[in-house]
Amino acid sequence: MTLILDGIGVSPGIAIGRALPIARGESEVYEQRIPAELIEDEVERLRQVLDRTRRQLRAMREQIPDETAADVTAFVDTHLLMLEDRVLNEGVIDIVRELGCNAEWALKLQRDRLIAVFDGMDDPYLRTRRDDVDHVVQRIQRLLLNPDADDRVAPEFEDLRGRVVVVDDLTPEDIVLLHQAKAAAFVTEYGGPLSHTAILARSLGLPAIVGLREARRLLTEDETVVVDGALGMLVAGADDALMRRFRMRRRDLLRHRRELALLRERPAISRDGESVTLELNIELEDDIRAVREVGAEGVGLYRTEFLYLNRDTPPDEEEQLAAYRKVVRALKGRPLTIRTLDLGGEKEFGTDPLASTSPNPALGLRAIRRCLRHPAIFLPQLRAILRASAYGPVRLMFPMLTAVSEVEQALAMLQLCRQSLAQEGLAFNHLMPVGCMIETPAAALAADAFAARLSFLSIGTNDLIQYTLAIDRVDDEVNYLYDPLHPAVLRLIYGTIRAGRKAGVPVAMCGEMAGDPRYTRLLLGFGLRDFSTRAGTLPEVKRIVNQTHIGEIRPQVMRMLRARDPDDIAALLEQINNGVVDKLAYPD
Ligand code: PEP
Ligand code: MG
């Protein structure tokens, strides 16, 4: 009998293998009172386990082959850093001492506190940080509960050739091990598409499905299963005809991947000779390695708020300069677009006294509004960005604008910084381009006014869509309304591109829409020539650019702009894409 299980496909690819359900038996943690005279012994036991956890992670870090993608090592580094964090070591020790309880219980209490903070965040990316906390805590907890455990990082993951691992949840480190053990694919019962585990599976090319509840109960060891990581579907007991279809699909997918890899060194040029710039969005210094890996032309969006998170005080000018300079140098002459702080609402740092208390943070004192209100935060960043511009082609970009007066205030502050740097004899590029993001309907409709004052614009569709359609981008309840093809959204995007063109000011796009291959042709037809995307999607966007004759699709694109009915818009998009969007990786 054929059994089909549906989950969330997080890493495309087809794998056919034998199921290996693994129960890793998490034990419950209970509170125990520790007599006063034994407290220091308990603290010592915890310190030893923390040391052992650190050793395990370092050993695993060393096992990662050099050629592995940057984000893989970055995850392990993040976990190592978390282990060094006071909150997870001295913080837990303080609880043991204060409550006179066992280390396991103290760790659980600290974990619950941290998770509550992360759960309070709206940003889906930041919420995935919660998984990191959980993964590190789990690792420590396992060693506390089971001191005789094998010191190999995960002995159950050894030689997994031809196996489809079925498990409750996996840490990013587990994924590296699965990859090394040559597992064919994995499915987990929990987890979401934005989790680090999912991101990692994608960068290692390991087909994966998450959220397949009950998978371990429903599958038997060694039965043959097919995992389709794009469709999020697992099939057990497939008949011969179905197996043949999956094998064909697998062959096509592999061929497609090889074609994408070949594109890396080639420029993005449409069939009618239009040159297109493809850049990357980055968040951490380490992301920079991906620029070379995918052959990007620069960084179209560096989200600097990540420098401010997970700490109590903001980084000062020197620390910021060091971080920006490192990225500029690593880019070796490719442009770097540094976005000023987009804090507020969902992204807050430590115990920031300026943290927004707005009842509706997305509409509150966020991003540029917050920076303009608090020069003590803004000026050091502006100075650091200016100083970084002495080391290579840096562009500065302001987020979340609605009024031109905000640009004028921000530019005035930037001018103050230029003057003070000049007086201090510190180097910077006097001609550093300054632009802004178009992320609100107000900014899109008044794009001409922004273009008149700035050197470039960049459309942030993540926010533009949320503000245009009045839906919180991270509220699951209204997710169904999140629609990049909504006529209002299309008109705002087109209007912004046109306003930029009229003013002779380049317009880029750095929201998720820019990296979604389904919209590449549409955006090319609108006149967009500058895309900034996540690393994973850039090669596919390039492939589509190279296969597009923009002049030929433009009439249909313009019809899309005039269409009112969502079905008509969808049908026109289908015609425009005309089979060029990879159906294997993006099934609709
Ligand atoms: C956007 O809003 O599209 C954007 C790129 O900014 P962020 O996702 O950081 O808000
Ligand atoms: Mg935004």
Coordinates of C-alpha atoms and ligand atoms in Angstrom, one line a residue:
M1 CA 0.0 0.0 0.0
T2 CA 1.3 3.4 -0.9
L3 CA 1.6 5.9 2.0
I4 CA 2.0 9.6 1.3
L5 CA 3.0 12.0 4.1
D6 CA 2.9 15.7 3.6
G7 CA 5.2 18.1 5.5
I8 CA 7.1 21.3 4.6
G9 CA 9.7 20.8 1.9
V10 CA 12.7 22.9 3.0
S11 CA 15.5 21.7 0.8
P12 CA 14.7 20.6 -2.8
G13 CA 16.0 17.3 -4.2
I14 CA 14.7 13.8 -4.6
A15 CA 16.1 11.0 -2.5
I16 CA 15.2 7.3 -2.6
G17 CA 16.5 5.4 0.4
R18 CA 15.7 3.1 3.3
A19 CA 13.9 4.7 6.3
L20 CA 15.9 5.0 9.5
P21 CA 13.6 6.2 12.3
I22 CA 15.7 7.3 15.3
A23 CA 14.4 7.8 18.8
R24 CA 16.8 9.8 20.8
G25 CA 14.8 9.7 24.0
E26 CA 14.9 13.1 25.6
S27 CA 14.6 12.6 29.3
E28 CA 12.4 14.8 31.4
V29 CA 14.2 17.3 33.7
Y30 CA 13.1 17.4 37.3
E31 CA 13.9 19.9 40.1
Q32 CA 16.1 18.6 42.9
R33 CA 17.2 20.4 46.0
I34 CA 20.9 20.4 46.6
P35 CA 22.1 20.6 50.2
A36 CA 24.1 23.8 50.8
E37 CA 27.4 22.0 51.3
L38 CA 27.1 20.3 47.9
I39 CA 26.2 23.3 45.8
E40 CA 29.8 24.0 44.8
D41 CA 30.1 20.4 43.7
E42 CA 27.0 20.8 41.5
V43 CA 28.5 24.0 40.0
E44 CA 31.7 22.1 39.3
R45 CA 29.7 19.3 37.6
L46 CA 28.0 21.9 35.4
R47 CA 31.3 23.6 34.5
Q48 CA 32.8 20.3 33.5
V49 CA 29.8 19.5 31.2
L50 CA 30.0 23.0 29.7
D51 CA 33.7 22.3 29.0
R52 CA 32.9 19.0 27.5
T53 CA 30.1 20.5 25.3
R54 CA 32.6 23.1 24.1
R55 CA 35.2 20.4 23.3
Q56 CA 32.6 18.4 21.4
L57 CA 31.6 21.4 19.3
R58 CA 35.2 22.4 18.6
A59 CA 35.9 18.8 17.5
M60 CA 32.9 18.9 15.2
R61 CA 34.0 22.3 13.9
E62 CA 37.3 20.8 12.9
Q63 CA 35.7 17.9 11.1
I64 CA 33.9 20.3 8.7
P65 CA 35.8 20.2 5.4
D66 CA 37.3 23.5 4.3
E67 CA 35.3 23.6 1.1
T68 CA 32.0 23.5 3.0
A69 CA 29.8 26.6 2.5
A70 CA 30.3 29.5 4.9
D71 CA 26.9 29.2 6.6
V72 CA 27.6 25.7 7.8
T73 CA 30.6 26.7 9.9
A74 CA 28.8 29.9 10.9
F75 CA 26.1 27.9 12.6
V76 CA 28.6 25.9 14.6
D77 CA 30.4 29.1 15.5
T78 CA 27.2 30.6 16.6
H79 CA 26.6 27.7 19.0
L80 CA 30.2 28.0 20.3
L81 CA 29.7 31.7 20.9
M82 CA 26.4 31.0 22.7
L83 CA 28.3 28.6 25.0
E84 CA 30.7 31.4 25.8
D85 CA 27.8 33.7 26.6
R86 CA 27.5 34.6 30.3
V87 CA 23.7 34.0 30.1
L88 CA 24.3 30.3 29.4
N89 CA 27.2 29.6 31.7
E90 CA 27.6 32.0 34.7
G91 CA 23.8 32.8 34.4
V92 CA 22.9 29.1 35.0
I93 CA 25.5 28.8 37.7
D94 CA 24.0 31.8 39.5
I95 CA 20.6 30.0 39.4
V96 CA 22.1 26.8 40.9
R97 CA 23.5 28.9 43.7
E98 CA 20.5 31.1 44.3
L99 CA 17.9 28.3 44.2
G100 CA 20.1 25.5 45.6
C101 CA 18.9 23.3 42.7
N102 CA 20.4 20.8 40.3
A103 CA 22.2 22.0 37.2
E104 CA 19.6 20.4 34.9
W105 CA 16.8 22.4 36.5
A106 CA 18.7 25.7 36.5
L107 CA 19.5 25.2 32.8
K108 CA 15.9 24.5 32.1
L109 CA 14.8 27.7 33.9
Q110 CA 17.3 29.7 32.0
R111 CA 16.3 28.2 28.7
D112 CA 12.6 29.0 29.4
R113 CA 13.5 32.6 30.1
L114 CA 15.5 33.0 27.0
I115 CA 12.9 31.3 24.8
A116 CA 10.2 33.6 26.2
V117 CA 12.2 36.6 25.0
F118 CA 12.7 35.1 21.5
D119 CA 9.0 34.1 21.3
G120 CA 8.1 37.7 21.9
M121 CA 9.9 38.7 18.7
D122 CA 7.9 39.1 15.6
D123 CA 10.7 38.8 13.1
P124 CA 10.7 35.3 11.7
Y125 CA 14.5 35.2 11.2
L126 CA 15.2 36.3 14.8
R127 CA 12.7 33.8 16.0
T128 CA 14.9 31.1 14.5
R129 CA 17.6 32.2 17.0
R130 CA 15.4 30.5 19.5
D131 CA 16.2 27.2 17.9
D132 CA 19.9 27.9 18.4
V133 CA 19.3 28.4 22.1
D134 CA 17.3 25.2 22.2
H135 CA 19.9 23.2 20.4
V136 CA 22.8 24.4 22.6
V137 CA 20.7 23.7 25.7
Q138 CA 19.8 20.2 24.5
R139 CA 23.4 19.4 23.9
I140 CA 24.4 20.5 27.4
Q141 CA 21.3 18.8 28.9
R142 CA 22.2 15.5 27.2
L143 CA 25.6 15.4 28.8
L144 CA 24.3 16.4 32.2
L145 CA 21.7 13.7 32.2
N146 CA 23.9 11.1 30.6
P147 CA 27.5 11.6 31.8
D148 CA 28.6 8.3 30.4
A149 CA 27.5 9.3 26.9
D150 CA 29.9 8.5 24.0
D151 CA 32.0 11.6 23.3
R152 CA 31.6 11.2 19.6
V153 CA 29.2 14.0 18.8
A154 CA 26.4 11.8 17.6
P155 CA 27.3 8.1 17.3
E156 CA 23.9 7.3 15.9
F157 CA 24.9 9.2 12.7
E158 CA 27.6 7.1 11.3
D159 CA 27.6 5.7 7.8
L160 CA 24.2 6.6 6.6
R161 CA 24.7 5.8 2.9
G162 CA 21.3 5.3 1.3
R163 CA 19.4 6.1 4.5
V164 CA 16.6 8.5 5.0
V165 CA 16.9 9.7 8.6
V166 CA 13.5 10.2 10.4
V167 CA 13.8 12.0 13.6
D168 CA 12.0 14.4 16.0
D169 CA 14.3 17.4 15.4
L170 CA 17.9 18.1 14.4
T171 CA 20.4 20.7 15.3
P172 CA 22.5 22.4 12.6
E173 CA 25.5 20.3 13.9
D174 CA 23.5 17.1 13.3
I175 CA 22.9 18.2 9.7
V176 CA 26.7 18.5 9.2
L177 CA 27.1 15.0 10.6
L178 CA 24.3 13.6 8.4
H179 CA 26.0 15.1 5.4
Q180 CA 29.3 13.6 6.3
A181 CA 27.8 10.3 7.0
K182 CA 26.3 10.5 3.4
A183 CA 22.7 10.3 4.4
A184 CA 20.3 10.4 1.4
A185 CA 17.9 12.8 3.1
F186 CA 16.2 13.6 6.4
V187 CA 12.7 14.3 7.6
T188 CA 11.9 15.8 11.0
E189 CA 8.7 15.8 12.9
Y190 CA 9.2 19.4 14.1
G191 CA 10.8 22.6 12.8
G192 CA 10.0 25.2 10.2
P193 CA 11.3 26.4 6.8
L194 CA 13.2 29.4 8.3
S195 CA 15.0 27.3 11.0
H196 CA 18.7 27.1 10.7
T197 CA 18.4 23.4 10.3
A198 CA 16.4 24.0 7.1
I199 CA 18.8 26.7 5.9
L200 CA 21.7 24.4 6.4
A201 CA 20.1 21.5 4.6
R202 CA 19.6 23.8 1.6
S203 CA 23.2 24.9 1.6
L204 CA 24.4 21.3 1.8
G205 CA 22.0 20.2 -0.9
L206 CA 20.5 17.6 1.4
P207 CA 16.9 16.9 0.5
A208 CA 14.7 17.5 3.6
I209 CA 11.2 17.8 4.9
V210 CA 10.2 19.2 8.3
G211 CA 7.0 19.2 10.2
L212 CA 6.1 15.6 9.3
R213 CA 4.3 14.9 12.5
E214 CA 4.0 11.2 13.5
A215 CA 6.6 10.2 10.8
R216 CA 8.5 7.9 13.2
R217 CA 5.3 6.1 14.2
L218 CA 4.1 5.7 10.6
L219 CA 7.3 4.5 9.0
T220 CA 9.1 1.2 9.6
E221 CA 12.8 0.7 9.7
D222 CA 14.4 -0.2 6.3
E223 CA 11.3 0.3 4.2
T224 CA 12.0 2.1 0.9
V225 CA 10.8 5.7 0.9
V226 CA 11.0 8.6 -1.5
V227 CA 11.7 12.1 -0.2
D228 CA 10.7 15.0 -2.4
G229 CA 12.2 18.0 -0.7
A230 CA 10.6 20.5 -3.0
L231 CA 7.1 19.2 -2.7
G232 CA 7.5 18.4 1.0
M233 CA 6.2 14.9 0.3
L234 CA 7.4 11.5 1.6
V235 CA 6.1 8.4 -0.2
A236 CA 6.4 4.9 1.3
G237 CA 5.5 1.8 -0.6
A238 CA 5.4 3.5 -4.1
D239 CA 4.6 1.1 -7.0
D240 CA 6.9 0.7 -10.0
A241 CA 5.2 3.4 -12.1
L242 CA 5.5 5.9 -9.3
M243 CA 9.1 5.0 -8.7
R244 CA 9.9 5.5 -12.3
R245 CA 8.5 9.0 -12.2
F246 CA 10.5 9.9 -9.1
R247 CA 13.7 8.6 -10.8
M248 CA 13.0 10.8 -13.8
R249 CA 12.3 13.8 -11.6
R250 CA 15.5 13.2 -9.8
R251 CA 17.5 13.0 -13.0
D252 CA 16.1 16.3 -14.2
L253 CA 16.8 18.0 -10.9
L254 CA 20.4 16.9 -10.9
R255 CA 20.9 18.2 -14.5
H256 CA 19.3 21.5 -13.5
R257 CA 21.7 21.9 -10.5
R258 CA 24.7 21.3 -12.8
E259 CA 23.5 23.9 -15.2
L260 CA 23.2 26.5 -12.3
A261 CA 26.7 25.8 -11.1
L262 CA 28.0 26.5 -14.6
L263 CA 26.4 29.9 -14.5
R264 CA 28.5 31.2 -11.6
E265 CA 31.2 32.9 -13.6
R266 CA 28.9 34.2 -16.3
P267 CA 27.4 37.7 -16.3
A268 CA 23.6 38.2 -16.0
I269 CA 22.6 39.5 -19.4
S270 CA 19.1 39.2 -20.9
R271 CA 18.7 37.7 -24.4
D272 CA 18.1 41.2 -25.7
G273 CA 21.4 42.4 -24.2
E274 CA 20.3 44.1 -21.0
S275 CA 22.8 43.9 -18.3
V276 CA 21.4 43.0 -14.9
T277 CA 23.2 43.4 -11.5
L278 CA 22.8 40.6 -9.0
E279 CA 23.9 41.3 -5.5
L280 CA 23.5 39.6 -2.1
N281 CA 21.7 40.4 1.1
I282 CA 23.9 39.7 4.1
E283 CA 23.4 39.8 7.9
L284 CA 26.7 38.6 9.4
E285 CA 30.3 39.2 8.4
D286 CA 30.7 35.6 7.6
D287 CA 27.9 35.7 5.0
I288 CA 30.4 37.5 2.8
R289 CA 32.0 34.2 1.7
A290 CA 28.7 33.4 -0.1
V291 CA 29.4 36.4 -2.4
R292 CA 32.2 34.5 -4.1
E293 CA 30.4 31.1 -3.8
V294 CA 27.5 32.3 -5.9
G295 CA 29.3 34.8 -8.1
A296 CA 27.4 37.9 -6.8
E297 CA 28.5 41.4 -7.9
G298 CA 28.4 42.9 -4.5
V299 CA 26.2 43.4 -1.4
G300 CA 22.9 45.1 -2.0
L301 CA 21.8 45.0 1.6
Y302 CA 23.9 44.6 4.7
R303 CA 21.5 44.5 7.7
T304 CA 23.5 46.0 10.4
E305 CA 21.1 45.4 13.3
F306 CA 22.7 42.0 13.8
L307 CA 25.7 43.8 15.2
Y308 CA 23.4 45.1 18.0
L309 CA 21.5 42.0 18.9
N310 CA 22.3 39.5 21.7
R311 CA 24.1 42.2 23.8
D312 CA 23.3 44.8 26.4
T313 CA 25.1 47.9 25.0
P314 CA 25.3 49.0 21.4
P315 CA 28.6 48.6 19.5
D316 CA 30.6 51.8 19.5
E317 CA 32.0 53.5 16.4
E318 CA 35.3 51.6 16.5
E319 CA 33.7 48.2 16.8
Q320 CA 31.3 49.0 13.9
L321 CA 34.1 50.4 11.8
A322 CA 36.1 47.1 12.4
A323 CA 33.1 45.0 11.3
Y324 CA 32.3 47.1 8.2
R325 CA 36.0 47.4 7.2
K326 CA 36.3 43.6 7.4
V327 CA 33.4 43.2 5.0
V328 CA 34.6 45.9 2.6
R329 CA 38.0 44.3 2.4
A330 CA 36.6 40.9 1.9
L331 CA 34.6 42.2 -1.0
K332 CA 37.8 43.2 -2.8
G333 CA 36.4 46.1 -4.7
R334 CA 32.8 44.9 -5.1
P335 CA 30.2 47.4 -3.7
L336 CA 28.8 47.2 -0.2
T337 CA 25.5 48.7 0.6
I338 CA 25.3 49.3 4.4
R339 CA 21.8 49.9 5.7
T340 CA 21.6 52.0 8.9
L341 CA 20.0 50.5 11.9
D342 CA 16.5 49.0 11.5
L343 CA 15.9 48.4 15.2
G344 CA 12.6 48.7 16.9
G345 CA 9.5 46.6 16.8
E346 CA 10.6 43.1 16.5
K347 CA 14.4 43.7 16.6
E348 CA 15.7 44.9 19.9
F349 CA 19.0 44.6 21.7
G350 CA 19.6 43.5 25.2
T351 CA 18.4 45.9 27.8
D352 CA 18.2 48.8 25.5
P353 CA 16.6 51.7 27.4
L354 CA 15.4 53.1 24.1
A355 CA 13.5 49.9 23.3
S356 CA 10.2 50.7 21.8
T357 CA 7.2 50.3 24.0
S358 CA 4.7 51.0 21.2
P359 CA 1.5 48.9 21.3
N360 CA 2.0 48.4 17.6
P361 CA 5.7 48.2 17.0
A362 CA 5.6 47.9 13.2
L363 CA 4.0 51.3 13.2
G364 CA 6.0 52.8 16.0
L365 CA 9.5 54.2 16.6
R366 CA 11.3 51.9 14.3
A367 CA 14.4 52.1 12.1
I368 CA 15.1 55.7 10.8
R369 CA 12.5 57.2 13.2
R370 CA 14.3 55.7 16.2
C371 CA 17.7 56.7 14.9
L372 CA 16.7 60.3 14.3
R373 CA 15.2 60.5 17.8
H374 CA 18.4 59.1 19.3
P375 CA 21.5 60.7 17.8
A376 CA 23.7 59.0 20.4
I377 CA 22.9 55.7 18.6
F378 CA 22.8 57.1 15.1
L379 CA 25.9 59.3 14.9
P380 CA 28.4 56.7 15.8
Q381 CA 27.0 54.4 13.1
L382 CA 27.0 57.2 10.4
R383 CA 30.6 58.0 11.3
A384 CA 31.6 54.3 11.2
I385 CA 30.0 53.8 7.8
L386 CA 31.7 57.0 6.5
R387 CA 35.0 55.8 7.8
A388 CA 34.5 52.4 6.2
S389 CA 34.0 54.1 2.9
A390 CA 37.7 55.0 2.9
Y391 CA 38.5 51.3 2.3
G392 CA 36.3 50.5 -0.7
P393 CA 33.1 51.2 -2.5
V394 CA 30.6 51.7 0.3
R395 CA 27.0 53.0 -0.2
L396 CA 24.8 54.0 2.7
M397 CA 21.1 53.3 2.8
F398 CA 18.4 54.5 5.2
P399 CA 15.5 52.2 6.0
M400 CA 11.7 52.7 6.5
L401 CA 11.2 56.2 5.3
T402 CA 7.8 57.8 4.9
A403 CA 8.5 61.6 4.7
V404 CA 11.1 63.5 2.8
S405 CA 11.8 65.5 6.0
E406 CA 13.3 62.3 7.4
V407 CA 15.8 62.1 4.6
E408 CA 16.6 65.8 5.1
Q409 CA 17.2 65.3 8.8
A410 CA 19.3 62.1 8.2
L411 CA 21.3 63.9 5.5
A412 CA 21.9 66.8 7.9
M413 CA 23.2 64.4 10.5
L414 CA 25.4 62.7 8.0
Q415 CA 26.8 66.1 7.0
L416 CA 27.6 66.8 10.7
C417 CA 29.5 63.6 10.8
R418 CA 31.5 64.5 7.6
Q419 CA 32.4 67.8 9.2
S420 CA 33.6 66.3 12.4
L421 CA 35.6 63.5 10.7
A422 CA 37.2 66.1 8.5
Q423 CA 38.1 68.2 11.5
E424 CA 39.6 65.1 13.2
G425 CA 41.6 64.3 10.1
L426 CA 39.9 60.9 9.6
A427 CA 39.6 59.5 6.1
F428 CA 36.3 58.9 4.3
N429 CA 34.9 59.0 0.8
H430 CA 33.3 62.5 0.4
L431 CA 31.3 61.1 -2.6
M432 CA 29.9 58.0 -0.9
P433 CA 26.5 57.3 -2.5
V434 CA 23.6 57.7 -0.2
G435 CA 20.2 56.1 -0.9
C436 CA 17.1 54.9 0.9
M437 CA 14.8 51.9 1.0
I438 CA 11.3 52.2 -0.4
E439 CA 9.4 50.1 2.1
T440 CA 6.2 52.1 2.7
P441 CA 3.4 53.0 0.3
A442 CA 4.1 56.6 1.2
A443 CA 7.7 56.3 0.0
A444 CA 6.7 54.4 -3.1
L445 CA 4.1 57.0 -4.1
A446 CA 6.5 59.9 -3.4
A447 CA 9.5 58.0 -4.9
D448 CA 10.2 61.0 -7.1
A449 CA 10.7 63.3 -4.1
F450 CA 13.2 60.8 -2.6
A451 CA 14.9 60.2 -5.9
A452 CA 15.5 64.0 -6.2
R453 CA 17.5 64.0 -3.0
L454 CA 19.4 60.7 -3.1
S455 CA 21.7 58.7 -5.3
F456 CA 19.7 55.4 -5.4
L457 CA 16.6 53.7 -4.1
S458 CA 16.1 50.1 -3.1
I459 CA 12.6 48.5 -2.8
G460 CA 12.1 46.5 0.3
T461 CA 9.2 44.4 -0.6
N462 CA 8.9 42.6 2.7
D463 CA 7.8 45.7 4.4
L464 CA 6.3 47.3 1.4
I465 CA 3.8 44.4 1.1
Q466 CA 3.1 44.4 4.8
Y467 CA 2.3 48.1 4.9
T468 CA 0.4 48.2 1.7
L469 CA -1.8 45.3 2.5
A470 CA -2.0 46.1 6.2
I471 CA -0.9 42.7 7.3
D472 CA 1.7 41.9 9.8
R473 CA 4.4 39.9 7.9
V474 CA 4.9 37.5 10.7
D475 CA 1.4 36.9 11.8
D476 CA 0.4 33.4 10.7
E477 CA -3.3 34.4 10.9
V478 CA -3.1 36.8 8.1
N479 CA -0.3 35.2 6.1
Y480 CA -2.8 34.1 3.4
L481 CA -3.2 37.8 2.4
Y482 CA 0.5 38.3 1.8
D483 CA 0.5 38.7 -1.9
P484 CA 3.4 40.2 -4.0
L485 CA 1.0 40.1 -7.0
H486 CA -1.7 42.2 -5.4
P487 CA -2.5 45.0 -8.0
A488 CA -1.6 47.7 -5.4
V489 CA 1.8 46.2 -4.8
L490 CA 2.6 45.8 -8.5
R491 CA 1.6 49.4 -9.1
L492 CA 3.7 50.7 -6.3
I493 CA 6.7 48.7 -7.5
Y494 CA 6.3 49.8 -11.0
G495 CA 5.7 53.4 -10.0
T496 CA 9.0 53.4 -7.9
I497 CA 11.0 52.0 -10.8
R498 CA 9.5 54.6 -13.2
A499 CA 10.2 57.5 -10.8
G500 CA 13.8 56.4 -10.5
R501 CA 14.2 56.1 -14.2
K502 CA 12.7 59.6 -14.8
A503 CA 15.1 61.1 -12.2
G504 CA 18.1 59.1 -13.6
V505 CA 18.5 57.4 -10.2
P506 CA 19.1 53.6 -10.1
V507 CA 16.4 51.5 -8.4
A508 CA 17.2 48.2 -6.9
M509 CA 15.1 45.6 -5.0
C510 CA 16.3 43.8 -1.9
G511 CA 13.1 42.3 -0.5
E512 CA 12.4 38.6 -0.8
M513 CA 10.5 39.2 -4.0
A514 CA 13.8 40.0 -5.7
G515 CA 15.1 36.5 -5.0
D516 CA 11.9 34.6 -6.0
P517 CA 12.4 33.3 -9.5
R518 CA 8.7 33.3 -10.1
Y519 CA 8.8 37.1 -10.2
T520 CA 12.1 37.7 -12.0
R521 CA 10.6 38.1 -15.5
L522 CA 7.8 40.3 -14.2
L523 CA 10.4 42.6 -12.5
L524 CA 12.6 42.7 -15.6
G525 CA 9.6 43.7 -17.6
F526 CA 8.9 46.5 -15.0
G527 CA 12.5 47.8 -15.8
L528 CA 14.2 46.5 -12.7
R529 CA 17.9 45.9 -13.4
D530 CA 19.3 45.5 -9.9
F531 CA 18.4 42.6 -7.7
S532 CA 19.7 41.8 -4.3
T533 CA 18.8 38.3 -3.0
R534 CA 19.7 35.6 -0.6
A535 CA 22.6 33.5 -1.7
G536 CA 20.5 30.4 -2.3
T537 CA 18.3 31.9 -5.0
L538 CA 20.7 34.1 -6.9
P539 CA 21.9 31.4 -9.4
E540 CA 18.3 30.6 -10.4
V541 CA 17.5 34.3 -10.8
K542 CA 20.5 34.6 -13.1
R543 CA 19.4 31.6 -15.1
I544 CA 16.1 33.2 -15.7
V545 CA 17.6 36.6 -16.6
N546 CA 19.8 34.9 -19.2
Q547 CA 16.8 33.2 -20.7
T548 CA 14.6 36.2 -21.0
H549 CA 14.1 38.5 -23.9
I550 CA 12.8 41.5 -22.0
G551 CA 11.3 43.3 -25.0
E552 CA 9.2 40.3 -25.9
I553 CA 7.6 39.9 -22.5
R554 CA 7.1 43.6 -21.8
P555 CA 3.6 43.9 -23.4
Q556 CA 2.3 41.1 -21.2
V557 CA 3.9 42.6 -18.1
M558 CA 2.2 45.9 -18.8
R559 CA -1.1 44.0 -19.1
M560 CA -0.5 42.5 -15.7
L561 CA -0.1 46.0 -14.4
R562 CA -3.5 47.0 -15.8
A563 CA -5.3 43.8 -14.7
R564 CA -7.6 43.9 -11.7
D565 CA -8.6 40.3 -11.3
P566 CA -6.1 38.1 -9.3
D567 CA -6.9 35.2 -11.6
D568 CA -6.0 37.3 -14.7
I569 CA -2.8 38.4 -13.0
A570 CA -1.8 34.8 -12.2
A571 CA -2.6 33.6 -15.7
L572 CA -0.5 36.4 -17.2
L573 CA 2.4 35.5 -14.9
E574 CA 2.1 31.9 -16.0
Q575 CA 2.3 33.1 -19.7
I576 CA 5.3 35.3 -19.0
N577 CA 7.2 32.6 -17.2
N578 CA 6.2 30.2 -19.9
G579 CA 8.0 27.1 -18.5
V580 CA 11.2 29.0 -17.7
V581 CA 10.7 28.9 -13.9
D582 CA 11.9 25.6 -12.6
K583 CA 8.9 23.6 -11.9
L584 CA 11.0 21.1 -10.0
A585 CA 12.1 23.5 -7.4
Y586 CA 9.1 25.7 -7.3
P587 CA 6.0 23.6 -7.7
D588 CA 2.9 25.6 -7.4
Ligands
PEP1 C1 12.3 44.6 3.3 O1 11.5 45.1 4.0 O2 12.0 44.1 2.1 C2 13.7 44.5 3.6 C3 14.6 44.0 2.8 O3 14.1 44.8 4.9 P1 13.9 43.8 6.2 O4 13.4 42.5 5.7 O5 15.2 43.8 6.9 O6 12.8 44.5 7.0
MG2 MG 12.3 46.2 5.7

